[in-house]
């Protein structure tokens, strides 16, 4: 099965010959090796690059174990990089290479090499790219399959595909399994044996049970505003345990560094300032999130919001939670000020979109509720409501674009209509 990952392939192509080390990061098993060794290599060959000028090494392969020693690898590479023209060096799981930072910087100085590497997020995170290569690294961050990518190979209709995608997520290897039992078993084992084990080992976590319990709480509350203090209170009241805010903050950073979760910070739209806490957390892959909860908590409303967030991030937007203040009346009839929320404030360059995720809009009262915060932004940036089902995109009398989630996810230019 060939899955086209054109978004990432085009980003790699755009970085060719830029004098930097191209570093593909992302969640484990999201397709980094496939991108490099299959799709990008095919591109190079189609451009007329001689196969002898493409050097591939997968450091996790047993036959390449000796090459993990830099004193073996460098002579091996220098012997192969002696001809005329540019050589393309593709290195997979480069964190297994001893002193990989020094080796890659040495290769870069050779002048006739264009270097591309992948690394497992357990030891090779985006923040490491910034520090380890001292300005010589250029990151391409990869996500699990988007819904559009998933549907490009899914044999059923889009509603069936949606049900599968929401339940089992977008890790490409999930598509290799046929039955629900096989998919569930794969996701549970992957989470336990790969992600949790790597986080515990990388950060020397002493209390694994505590870390896993926090992960369960975050998975259960996707899209809900929270902070370390609230989470600490949950531990005390529900788990009957005391855990410090600092420890919770550290654990959340570990999850984010492993690309398991991402966050959206609150932004005061009229005041033009960020509000540090509370924040919202979303899972990078719904299948992993559901596996963490043993597929017991499947609420399409929150999960749809999570999928929309992931799609916006994939499209290159900076995504925040919007806050606006409205006049309201309390229970005693007195005037008061109330904070209203806009699910997503999306910024990219000079573009900004305000987006609400509304699973259903059954009547005019619900429409007015969803539109209210959008009408209080005080500016003229585009305002959008994404709902589960609507026959076709349309504009409300107030100028808000209403579109179905399939129209949004399956059309890369959907926000421009």
mmCIF file of C-alpha atoms in Angstrom:
data_model
loop_
_atom_site.group_PDB
_atom_site.id
_atom_site.type_symbol
_atom_site.label_atom_id
_atom_site.label_comp_id
_atom_site.label_asym_id
_atom_site.label_seq_id
_atom_site.Cartn_x
_atom_site.Cartn_y
_atom_site.Cartn_z
ATOM 1 C CA UNK A 1 0.000 0.000 0.000
ATOM 2 C CA UNK A 2 1.472 3.329 -1.115
ATOM 3 C CA UNK A 3 0.354 6.300 0.981
ATOM 4 C CA UNK A 4 1.314 9.631 -0.511
ATOM 5 C CA UNK A 5 2.629 12.062 2.092
ATOM 6 C CA UNK A 6 2.948 15.022 -0.263
ATOM 7 C CA UNK A 7 2.869 17.678 2.451
ATOM 8 C CA UNK A 8 6.093 16.396 4.005
ATOM 9 C CA UNK A 9 7.682 15.288 0.757
ATOM 10 C CA UNK A 10 7.278 18.779 -0.681
ATOM 11 C CA UNK A 11 8.753 20.296 2.472
ATOM 12 C CA UNK A 12 11.813 18.059 2.139
ATOM 13 C CA UNK A 13 12.121 18.875 -1.554
ATOM 14 C CA UNK A 14 11.961 22.580 -0.759
ATOM 15 C CA UNK A 15 14.918 22.217 1.608
ATOM 16 C CA UNK A 16 17.234 20.395 -0.808
ATOM 17 C CA UNK A 17 20.758 21.807 -1.101
ATOM 18 C CA UNK A 18 20.182 24.445 1.572
ATOM 19 C CA UNK A 19 23.428 23.613 3.366
ATOM 20 C CA UNK A 20 21.660 22.345 6.488
ATOM 21 C CA UNK A 21 20.987 18.936 8.011
ATOM 22 C CA UNK A 22 17.359 18.074 7.288
ATOM 23 C CA UNK A 23 15.909 16.463 10.415
ATOM 24 C CA UNK A 24 12.568 14.625 10.227
ATOM 25 C CA UNK A 25 10.962 14.498 13.677
ATOM 26 C CA UNK A 26 7.618 13.218 14.866
ATOM 27 C CA UNK A 27 5.666 10.665 16.823
ATOM 28 C CA UNK A 28 7.099 7.158 16.662
ATOM 29 C CA UNK A 29 5.571 5.045 13.871
ATOM 30 C CA UNK A 30 4.105 8.059 12.055
ATOM 31 C CA UNK A 31 5.988 7.249 8.819
ATOM 32 C CA UNK A 32 9.329 9.063 9.008
ATOM 33 C CA UNK A 33 11.377 6.159 7.597
ATOM 34 C CA UNK A 34 8.842 5.601 4.815
ATOM 35 C CA UNK A 35 9.030 9.276 3.886
ATOM 36 C CA UNK A 36 12.805 9.239 3.657
ATOM 37 C CA UNK A 37 13.657 5.834 2.197
ATOM 38 C CA UNK A 38 10.654 5.378 -0.069
ATOM 39 C CA UNK A 39 9.032 8.645 -1.099
ATOM 40 C CA UNK A 40 12.035 10.984 -1.019
ATOM 41 C CA UNK A 41 14.330 8.421 -2.607
ATOM 42 C CA UNK A 42 11.799 7.920 -5.434
ATOM 43 C CA UNK A 43 11.796 11.692 -5.942
ATOM 44 C CA UNK A 44 15.596 11.786 -6.203
ATOM 45 C CA UNK A 45 15.640 8.955 -8.730
ATOM 46 C CA UNK A 46 12.901 10.630 -10.783
ATOM 47 C CA UNK A 47 15.049 13.766 -10.890
ATOM 48 C CA UNK A 48 17.876 11.804 -12.479
ATOM 49 C CA UNK A 49 20.048 11.286 -9.396
ATOM 50 C CA UNK A 50 22.237 8.204 -9.854
ATOM 51 C CA UNK A 51 21.417 5.501 -7.310
ATOM 52 C CA UNK A 52 25.102 5.334 -6.419
ATOM 53 C CA UNK A 53 24.831 8.918 -5.179
ATOM 54 C CA UNK A 54 22.131 7.983 -2.672
ATOM 55 C CA UNK A 55 23.573 6.555 0.543
ATOM 56 C CA UNK A 56 21.030 4.888 2.847
ATOM 57 C CA UNK A 57 21.745 3.593 6.337
ATOM 58 C CA UNK A 58 19.142 2.375 8.820
ATOM 59 C CA UNK A 59 20.983 2.221 12.122
ATOM 60 C CA UNK A 60 18.363 -0.026 13.717
ATOM 61 C CA UNK A 61 19.076 -2.788 11.174
ATOM 62 C CA UNK A 62 21.255 -5.582 12.551
ATOM 63 C CA UNK A 63 23.515 -5.613 9.496
ATOM 64 C CA UNK A 64 24.373 -1.958 10.150
ATOM 65 C CA UNK A 65 25.182 -2.393 13.826
ATOM 66 C CA UNK A 66 28.926 -1.901 13.278
ATOM 67 C CA UNK A 67 28.225 1.438 11.574
ATOM 68 C CA UNK A 68 26.917 2.862 14.846
ATOM 69 C CA UNK A 69 30.573 3.372 15.738
ATOM 70 C CA UNK A 70 31.604 6.775 14.312
ATOM 71 C CA UNK A 71 35.148 5.532 13.745
ATOM 72 C CA UNK A 72 33.717 2.845 11.460
ATOM 73 C CA UNK A 73 31.031 4.991 9.845
ATOM 74 C CA UNK A 74 33.100 8.001 8.785
ATOM 75 C CA UNK A 75 35.718 6.015 6.801
ATOM 76 C CA UNK A 76 32.876 3.990 5.248
ATOM 77 C CA UNK A 77 31.058 7.130 4.118
ATOM 78 C CA UNK A 78 34.141 8.992 2.939
ATOM 79 C CA UNK A 79 35.021 6.033 0.738
ATOM 80 C CA UNK A 80 31.575 6.208 -0.876
ATOM 81 C CA UNK A 81 31.463 10.007 -1.270
ATOM 82 C CA UNK A 82 34.475 10.445 -3.534
ATOM 83 C CA UNK A 83 32.858 10.871 -6.961
ATOM 84 C CA UNK A 84 31.755 14.009 -8.759
ATOM 85 C CA UNK A 85 28.467 15.706 -7.981
ATOM 86 C CA UNK A 86 26.177 15.844 -4.975
ATOM 87 C CA UNK A 87 25.634 12.852 -2.699
ATOM 88 C CA UNK A 88 22.391 12.404 -0.760
ATOM 89 C CA UNK A 89 22.956 10.821 2.661
ATOM 90 C CA UNK A 90 19.791 9.329 4.214
ATOM 91 C CA UNK A 91 20.206 8.161 7.812
ATOM 92 C CA UNK A 92 17.413 6.515 9.794
ATOM 93 C CA UNK A 93 17.264 6.247 13.619
ATOM 94 C CA UNK A 94 20.391 8.359 13.810
ATOM 95 C CA UNK A 95 20.208 8.565 17.602
ATOM 96 C CA UNK A 96 21.676 5.035 17.629
ATOM 97 C CA UNK A 97 24.879 6.424 16.135
ATOM 98 C CA UNK A 98 27.414 7.288 18.824
ATOM 99 C CA UNK A 99 28.345 10.982 18.874
ATOM 100 C CA UNK A 100 25.894 11.556 16.036
ATOM 101 C CA UNK A 101 25.993 15.339 16.407
ATOM 102 C CA UNK A 102 29.732 15.505 15.717
ATOM 103 C CA UNK A 103 29.490 12.976 12.885
ATOM 104 C CA UNK A 104 26.725 14.867 11.095
ATOM 105 C CA UNK A 105 28.489 18.195 11.466
ATOM 106 C CA UNK A 106 31.637 16.567 10.046
ATOM 107 C CA UNK A 107 29.694 15.245 7.043
ATOM 108 C CA UNK A 108 28.187 18.661 6.469
ATOM 109 C CA UNK A 109 31.627 20.209 6.136
ATOM 110 C CA UNK A 110 32.515 17.863 3.271
ATOM 111 C CA UNK A 111 30.630 20.121 0.861
ATOM 112 C CA UNK A 112 29.350 17.463 -1.561
ATOM 113 C CA UNK A 113 26.710 16.013 0.776
ATOM 114 C CA UNK A 114 23.043 16.789 1.282
ATOM 115 C CA UNK A 115 22.075 15.171 4.580
ATOM 116 C CA UNK A 116 18.659 13.901 5.720
ATOM 117 C CA UNK A 117 18.085 12.103 9.022
ATOM 118 C CA UNK A 118 15.268 10.744 11.133
ATOM 119 C CA UNK A 119 15.341 9.994 14.818
ATOM 120 C CA UNK A 120 13.008 8.426 17.333
ATOM 121 C CA UNK A 121 11.366 11.031 19.502
ATOM 122 C CA UNK A 122 12.469 9.170 22.645
ATOM 123 C CA UNK A 123 15.986 10.592 22.275
ATOM 124 C CA UNK A 124 15.764 12.925 19.326
ATOM 125 C CA UNK A 125 13.216 15.644 19.907
ATOM 126 C CA UNK A 126 12.576 18.923 18.182
ATOM 127 C CA UNK A 127 14.170 20.869 21.030
ATOM 128 C CA UNK A 128 17.288 18.728 20.629
ATOM 129 C CA UNK A 129 17.545 19.755 16.982
ATOM 130 C CA UNK A 130 17.913 23.366 18.031
ATOM 131 C CA UNK A 131 20.748 22.696 20.456
ATOM 132 C CA UNK A 132 22.663 19.763 19.016
ATOM 133 C CA UNK A 133 23.405 21.156 15.558
ATOM 134 C CA UNK A 134 24.154 24.734 16.582
ATOM 135 C CA UNK A 135 22.100 26.341 13.829
ATOM 136 C CA UNK A 136 22.913 23.693 11.223
ATOM 137 C CA UNK A 137 19.653 21.730 11.545
ATOM 138 C CA UNK A 138 16.445 22.299 9.576
ATOM 139 C CA UNK A 139 13.430 20.466 10.983
ATOM 140 C CA UNK A 140 10.526 18.866 9.113
ATOM 141 C CA UNK A 141 7.962 17.800 11.682
ATOM 142 C CA UNK A 142 5.766 14.871 10.647
ATOM 143 C CA UNK A 143 2.320 13.969 11.985
ATOM 144 C CA UNK A 144 0.255 10.779 11.767
ATOM 145 C CA UNK A 145 -1.990 10.474 8.724
ATOM 146 C CA UNK A 146 -4.444 13.325 8.311
ATOM 147 C CA UNK A 147 -8.026 12.329 7.538
ATOM 148 C CA UNK A 148 -7.410 13.257 3.895
ATOM 149 C CA UNK A 149 -4.327 11.035 3.722
ATOM 150 C CA UNK A 150 -6.199 8.251 5.495
ATOM 151 C CA UNK A 151 -9.108 8.429 3.041
ATOM 152 C CA UNK A 152 -6.741 8.344 0.055
ATOM 153 C CA UNK A 153 -6.208 4.624 0.750
ATOM 154 C CA UNK A 154 -9.324 3.700 2.746
ATOM 155 C CA UNK A 155 -11.654 1.451 0.691
ATOM 156 C CA UNK A 156 -14.975 2.521 2.238
ATOM 157 C CA UNK A 157 -17.021 5.723 2.113
ATOM 158 C CA UNK A 158 -16.087 8.777 4.134
ATOM 159 C CA UNK A 159 -18.514 8.096 7.008
ATOM 160 C CA UNK A 160 -17.096 4.614 7.443
ATOM 161 C CA UNK A 161 -13.606 6.091 7.178
ATOM 162 C CA UNK A 162 -14.473 8.726 9.760
ATOM 163 C CA UNK A 163 -15.653 6.067 12.208
ATOM 164 C CA UNK A 164 -12.396 4.122 11.743
ATOM 165 C CA UNK A 165 -10.207 7.215 11.919
ATOM 166 C CA UNK A 166 -11.854 8.544 15.071
ATOM 167 C CA UNK A 167 -11.503 5.197 16.792
ATOM 168 C CA UNK A 168 -8.122 3.869 15.632
ATOM 169 C CA UNK A 169 -6.346 7.055 14.540
ATOM 170 C CA UNK A 170 -3.871 7.741 11.765
ATOM 171 C CA UNK A 171 -0.721 5.735 12.443
ATOM 172 C CA UNK A 172 0.011 4.153 9.039
ATOM 173 C CA UNK A 173 0.707 0.681 10.463
ATOM 174 C CA UNK A 174 -2.870 0.474 11.784
ATOM 175 C CA UNK A 175 -4.009 0.112 8.168
ATOM 176 C CA UNK A 176 -2.148 -3.200 7.948
ATOM 177 C CA UNK A 177 -4.570 -4.806 10.407
ATOM 178 C CA UNK A 178 -7.997 -6.016 9.356
ATOM 179 C CA UNK A 179 -9.994 -6.701 12.503
ATOM 180 C CA UNK A 180 -10.842 -4.388 15.418
ATOM 181 C CA UNK A 181 -9.145 -6.842 17.784
ATOM 182 C CA UNK A 182 -5.878 -6.659 15.826
ATOM 183 C CA UNK A 183 -5.939 -2.850 15.713
ATOM 184 C CA UNK A 184 -6.699 -2.525 19.403
ATOM 185 C CA UNK A 185 -3.973 -4.995 20.333
ATOM 186 C CA UNK A 186 -1.424 -3.181 18.156
ATOM 187 C CA UNK A 187 -2.216 0.259 19.573
ATOM 188 C CA UNK A 188 -2.215 -0.884 23.195
ATOM 189 C CA UNK A 189 1.083 -2.732 22.817
ATOM 190 C CA UNK A 190 2.665 0.180 20.955
ATOM 191 C CA UNK A 191 1.647 2.632 23.649
ATOM 192 C CA UNK A 192 2.851 0.483 26.497
ATOM 193 C CA UNK A 193 6.016 -0.965 24.996
ATOM 194 C CA UNK A 194 7.210 2.021 23.014
ATOM 195 C CA UNK A 195 5.942 5.392 24.205
ATOM 196 C CA UNK A 196 5.647 4.859 27.947
ATOM 197 C CA UNK A 197 8.797 2.755 28.198
ATOM 198 C CA UNK A 198 10.812 5.324 26.261
ATOM 199 C CA UNK A 199 9.546 8.261 28.308
ATOM 200 C CA UNK A 200 10.320 6.474 31.566
ATOM 201 C CA UNK A 201 13.784 5.511 30.361
ATOM 202 C CA UNK A 202 14.699 8.857 28.827
ATOM 203 C CA UNK A 203 13.655 10.927 31.827
ATOM 204 C CA UNK A 204 14.444 8.353 34.539
ATOM 205 C CA UNK A 205 10.902 8.533 35.901
ATOM 206 C CA UNK A 206 10.768 6.841 39.290
ATOM 207 C CA UNK A 207 7.001 6.554 39.658
ATOM 208 C CA UNK A 208 5.722 5.070 36.417
ATOM 209 C CA UNK A 209 2.211 4.462 37.783
ATOM 210 C CA UNK A 210 1.870 8.129 38.696
ATOM 211 C CA UNK A 211 2.941 9.231 35.210
ATOM 212 C CA UNK A 212 0.481 6.835 33.575
ATOM 213 C CA UNK A 213 -2.368 8.015 35.772
ATOM 214 C CA UNK A 214 -1.729 11.597 34.700
ATOM 215 C CA UNK A 215 -1.762 10.499 31.078
ATOM 216 C CA UNK A 216 -5.145 8.855 31.656
ATOM 217 C CA UNK A 217 -6.517 12.089 33.118
ATOM 218 C CA UNK A 218 -5.296 14.121 30.143
ATOM 219 C CA UNK A 219 -6.696 11.569 27.692
ATOM 220 C CA UNK A 220 -10.044 11.661 29.446
ATOM 221 C CA UNK A 221 -10.223 15.469 29.339
ATOM 222 C CA UNK A 222 -9.055 16.385 25.827
ATOM 223 C CA UNK A 223 -10.040 19.920 24.926
ATOM 224 C CA UNK A 224 -10.777 20.898 28.533
ATOM 225 C CA UNK A 225 -9.065 23.818 30.211
ATOM 226 C CA UNK A 226 -6.712 22.693 32.946
ATOM 227 C CA UNK A 227 -3.401 23.429 34.668
ATOM 228 C CA UNK A 228 -1.030 21.664 37.096
ATOM 229 C CA UNK A 229 -2.948 22.932 40.135
ATOM 230 C CA UNK A 230 -6.246 21.511 38.877
ATOM 231 C CA UNK A 231 -4.595 18.235 37.947
ATOM 232 C CA UNK A 232 -2.966 18.023 41.368
ATOM 233 C CA UNK A 233 -6.405 18.498 42.934
ATOM 234 C CA UNK A 234 -7.794 15.654 40.808
ATOM 235 C CA UNK A 235 -5.040 13.366 42.051
ATOM 236 C CA UNK A 236 -5.848 14.289 45.633
ATOM 237 C CA UNK A 237 -9.625 13.890 45.374
ATOM 238 C CA UNK A 238 -9.910 10.957 42.949
ATOM 239 C CA UNK A 239 -6.623 9.075 43.169
ATOM 240 C CA UNK A 240 -6.090 9.826 46.881
ATOM 241 C CA UNK A 241 -2.514 10.804 46.104
ATOM 242 C CA UNK A 242 -0.486 13.946 46.583
ATOM 243 C CA UNK A 243 1.582 15.011 43.600
ATOM 244 C CA UNK A 244 3.270 18.383 43.290
ATOM 245 C CA UNK A 245 2.543 20.947 40.589
ATOM 246 C CA UNK A 246 6.198 20.780 39.546
ATOM 247 C CA UNK A 247 6.072 17.024 39.006
ATOM 248 C CA UNK A 248 2.868 17.321 36.970
ATOM 249 C CA UNK A 249 4.392 20.088 34.872
ATOM 250 C CA UNK A 250 7.456 17.920 34.222
ATOM 251 C CA UNK A 251 5.341 14.933 33.213
ATOM 252 C CA UNK A 252 3.307 17.058 30.788
ATOM 253 C CA UNK A 253 6.534 18.314 29.230
ATOM 254 C CA UNK A 254 7.672 14.713 28.773
ATOM 255 C CA UNK A 255 4.438 13.873 26.925
ATOM 256 C CA UNK A 256 4.762 16.961 24.739
ATOM 257 C CA UNK A 257 8.436 16.285 23.998
ATOM 258 C CA UNK A 258 7.456 12.792 22.846
ATOM 259 C CA UNK A 259 4.833 14.339 20.537
ATOM 260 C CA UNK A 260 2.026 12.439 22.281
ATOM 261 C CA UNK A 261 0.183 15.643 23.161
ATOM 262 C CA UNK A 262 0.048 19.254 22.030
ATOM 263 C CA UNK A 263 -1.401 22.329 23.696
ATOM 264 C CA UNK A 264 -3.362 25.481 22.952
ATOM 265 C CA UNK A 265 -2.832 28.561 25.132
ATOM 266 C CA UNK A 266 -5.598 31.063 25.920
ATOM 267 C CA UNK A 267 -5.423 34.397 24.083
ATOM 268 C CA UNK A 268 -7.349 37.532 25.046
ATOM 269 C CA UNK A 269 -8.445 38.748 21.616
ATOM 270 C CA UNK A 270 -9.523 42.267 22.552
ATOM 271 C CA UNK A 271 -6.703 42.729 25.072
ATOM 272 C CA UNK A 272 -4.146 41.243 22.640
ATOM 273 C CA UNK A 273 -2.326 39.253 25.294
ATOM 274 C CA UNK A 274 -1.756 35.640 26.268
ATOM 275 C CA UNK A 275 -3.208 34.146 29.437
ATOM 276 C CA UNK A 276 -0.701 31.577 30.691
ATOM 277 C CA UNK A 277 -3.135 29.295 32.456
ATOM 278 C CA UNK A 278 -5.274 27.250 32.142
ATOM 279 C CA UNK A 279 -4.515 25.615 28.768
ATOM 280 C CA UNK A 280 -6.058 22.896 26.598
ATOM 281 C CA UNK A 281 -4.317 19.641 25.703
ATOM 282 C CA UNK A 282 -4.966 17.536 22.623
ATOM 283 C CA UNK A 283 -3.649 14.128 21.568
ATOM 284 C CA UNK A 284 -1.567 13.897 18.401
ATOM 285 C CA UNK A 285 -3.287 10.645 17.436
ATOM 286 C CA UNK A 286 -6.811 9.601 18.390
ATOM 287 C CA UNK A 287 -6.022 5.884 18.209
ATOM 288 C CA UNK A 288 -3.322 6.241 20.847
ATOM 289 C CA UNK A 289 -5.598 8.360 23.002
ATOM 290 C CA UNK A 290 -8.393 5.791 22.794
ATOM 291 C CA UNK A 291 -5.955 2.933 23.452
ATOM 292 C CA UNK A 292 -4.802 4.727 26.598
ATOM 293 C CA UNK A 293 -8.428 4.654 27.828
ATOM 294 C CA UNK A 294 -9.009 1.073 26.606
ATOM 295 C CA UNK A 295 -11.524 2.451 24.060
ATOM 296 C CA UNK A 296 -14.031 3.150 26.850
ATOM 297 C CA UNK A 297 -14.489 6.902 26.456
ATOM 298 C CA UNK A 298 -15.388 7.663 22.855
ATOM 299 C CA UNK A 299 -17.231 11.006 22.726
ATOM 300 C CA UNK A 300 -17.368 12.223 19.150
ATOM 301 C CA UNK A 301 -17.912 15.857 20.183
ATOM 302 C CA UNK A 302 -14.525 16.247 21.887
ATOM 303 C CA UNK A 303 -12.761 13.915 19.488
ATOM 304 C CA UNK A 304 -13.916 15.957 16.487
ATOM 305 C CA UNK A 305 -12.490 19.075 18.148
ATOM 306 C CA UNK A 306 -9.185 17.228 18.635
ATOM 307 C CA UNK A 307 -9.069 16.176 14.963
ATOM 308 C CA UNK A 308 -9.766 19.761 13.829
ATOM 309 C CA UNK A 309 -6.945 21.022 16.059
ATOM 310 C CA UNK A 310 -4.517 18.462 14.585
ATOM 311 C CA UNK A 311 -5.497 19.419 11.033
ATOM 312 C CA UNK A 312 -4.936 23.113 11.718
ATOM 313 C CA UNK A 313 -1.487 22.388 13.142
ATOM 314 C CA UNK A 314 -0.655 20.199 10.137
ATOM 315 C CA UNK A 315 -1.582 23.101 7.846
ATOM 316 C CA UNK A 316 1.021 25.232 9.571
ATOM 317 C CA UNK A 317 -1.158 27.406 11.808
ATOM 318 C CA UNK A 318 -0.275 28.610 15.277
ATOM 319 C CA UNK A 319 -3.403 27.656 17.209
ATOM 320 C CA UNK A 320 -4.625 29.326 20.407
ATOM 321 C CA UNK A 321 -7.845 29.320 22.424
ATOM 322 C CA UNK A 322 -9.631 32.646 22.024
ATOM 323 C CA UNK A 323 -11.163 34.587 24.924
ATOM 324 C CA UNK A 324 -13.586 37.517 24.572
ATOM 325 C CA UNK A 325 -15.516 39.376 27.267
ATOM 326 C CA UNK A 326 -19.278 39.916 26.974
ATOM 327 C CA UNK A 327 -21.905 41.751 28.994
ATOM 328 C CA UNK A 328 -24.183 39.345 30.873
ATOM 329 C CA UNK A 329 -26.687 39.139 33.720
ATOM 330 C CA UNK A 330 -26.194 37.102 36.881
ATOM 331 C CA UNK A 331 -28.873 35.071 38.686
ATOM 332 C CA UNK A 332 -29.964 38.159 40.634
ATOM 333 C CA UNK A 333 -30.434 40.191 37.499
ATOM 334 C CA UNK A 334 -27.350 42.301 38.023
ATOM 335 C CA UNK A 335 -25.078 43.212 35.134
ATOM 336 C CA UNK A 336 -21.742 41.414 34.976
ATOM 337 C CA UNK A 337 -18.912 40.595 32.630
ATOM 338 C CA UNK A 338 -18.510 37.071 31.320
ATOM 339 C CA UNK A 339 -15.675 35.404 29.435
ATOM 340 C CA UNK A 340 -16.683 33.589 26.256
ATOM 341 C CA UNK A 341 -14.477 31.159 24.374
ATOM 342 C CA UNK A 342 -13.562 30.724 20.730
ATOM 343 C CA UNK A 343 -12.257 27.207 20.227
ATOM 344 C CA UNK A 344 -9.405 28.134 17.887
ATOM 345 C CA UNK A 345 -7.624 31.339 16.955
ATOM 346 C CA UNK A 346 -5.479 30.341 13.970
ATOM 347 C CA UNK A 347 -2.581 32.492 12.794
ATOM 348 C CA UNK A 348 -0.185 32.020 9.887
ATOM 349 C CA UNK A 349 1.685 35.056 8.601
ATOM 350 C CA UNK A 350 -0.875 37.791 7.959
ATOM 351 C CA UNK A 351 -3.792 35.336 7.980
ATOM 352 C CA UNK A 352 -6.076 34.785 10.938
ATOM 353 C CA UNK A 353 -9.191 32.638 11.286
ATOM 354 C CA UNK A 354 -11.573 32.256 14.210
ATOM 355 C CA UNK A 355 -13.004 28.734 14.305
ATOM 356 C CA UNK A 356 -15.667 27.090 16.415
ATOM 357 C CA UNK A 357 -16.091 23.313 16.557
ATOM 358 C CA UNK A 358 -19.784 22.468 16.969
ATOM 359 C CA UNK A 359 -20.752 18.827 16.591
ATOM 360 C CA UNK A 360 -24.341 19.735 15.747
ATOM 361 C CA UNK A 361 -26.405 22.875 15.249
ATOM 362 C CA UNK A 362 -29.978 21.626 15.608
ATOM 363 C CA UNK A 363 -31.704 25.010 15.835
ATOM 364 C CA UNK A 364 -31.297 28.772 15.670
ATOM 365 C CA UNK A 365 -30.647 29.031 19.404
ATOM 366 C CA UNK A 366 -27.586 26.814 19.064
ATOM 367 C CA UNK A 367 -26.411 28.822 16.062
ATOM 368 C CA UNK A 368 -26.698 32.058 18.023
ATOM 369 C CA UNK A 369 -24.774 30.493 20.900
ATOM 370 C CA UNK A 370 -21.923 29.400 18.634
ATOM 371 C CA UNK A 371 -21.808 32.760 16.859
ATOM 372 C CA UNK A 372 -21.943 34.964 19.931
ATOM 373 C CA UNK A 373 -18.249 34.900 20.816
ATOM 374 C CA UNK A 374 -17.284 35.198 17.145
ATOM 375 C CA UNK A 375 -19.233 38.464 16.883
ATOM 376 C CA UNK A 376 -17.277 40.005 19.772
ATOM 377 C CA UNK A 377 -13.741 39.855 18.371
ATOM 378 C CA UNK A 378 -13.765 43.512 17.328
ATOM 379 C CA UNK A 379 -12.086 42.810 13.995
ATOM 380 C CA UNK A 380 -12.945 41.555 10.506
ATOM 381 C CA UNK A 381 -10.928 38.356 10.279
ATOM 382 C CA UNK A 382 -12.811 35.369 8.872
ATOM 383 C CA UNK A 383 -15.114 33.512 11.254
ATOM 384 C CA UNK A 384 -15.939 29.844 10.736
ATOM 385 C CA UNK A 385 -18.078 27.176 12.384
ATOM 386 C CA UNK A 386 -17.215 23.549 11.608
ATOM 387 C CA UNK A 387 -20.001 21.078 12.288
ATOM 388 C CA UNK A 388 -20.429 17.338 11.813
ATOM 389 C CA UNK A 389 -22.958 17.490 9.001
ATOM 390 C CA UNK A 390 -24.187 20.245 6.758
ATOM 391 C CA UNK A 391 -25.248 19.709 3.116
ATOM 392 C CA UNK A 392 -22.824 22.296 1.757
ATOM 393 C CA UNK A 393 -20.783 25.223 3.089
ATOM 394 C CA UNK A 394 -22.802 28.431 3.494
ATOM 395 C CA UNK A 395 -22.583 31.869 5.079
ATOM 396 C CA UNK A 396 -24.938 32.846 7.878
ATOM 397 C CA UNK A 397 -26.638 36.282 7.763
ATOM 398 C CA UNK A 398 -23.961 37.460 10.215
ATOM 399 C CA UNK A 399 -21.200 36.560 7.736
ATOM 400 C CA UNK A 400 -19.992 33.382 9.476
ATOM 401 C CA UNK A 401 -18.908 30.531 7.192
ATOM 402 C CA UNK A 402 -20.534 27.242 8.241
ATOM 403 C CA UNK A 403 -19.044 24.051 6.824
ATOM 404 C CA UNK A 404 -19.124 20.330 7.469
ATOM 405 C CA UNK A 405 -16.120 18.605 8.989
ATOM 406 C CA UNK A 406 -15.608 16.527 5.812
ATOM 407 C CA UNK A 407 -15.540 19.681 3.679
ATOM 408 C CA UNK A 408 -12.925 21.094 6.027
ATOM 409 C CA UNK A 409 -10.714 18.021 6.328
ATOM 410 C CA UNK A 410 -10.799 16.819 2.718
ATOM 411 C CA UNK A 411 -10.150 20.178 1.054
ATOM 412 C CA UNK A 412 -6.754 21.751 1.882
ATOM 413 C CA UNK A 413 -8.106 25.127 0.731
ATOM 414 C CA UNK A 414 -11.387 24.848 2.635
ATOM 415 C CA UNK A 415 -10.767 27.915 4.805
ATOM 416 C CA UNK A 416 -10.341 30.117 1.743
ATOM 417 C CA UNK A 417 -13.829 29.649 0.265
#
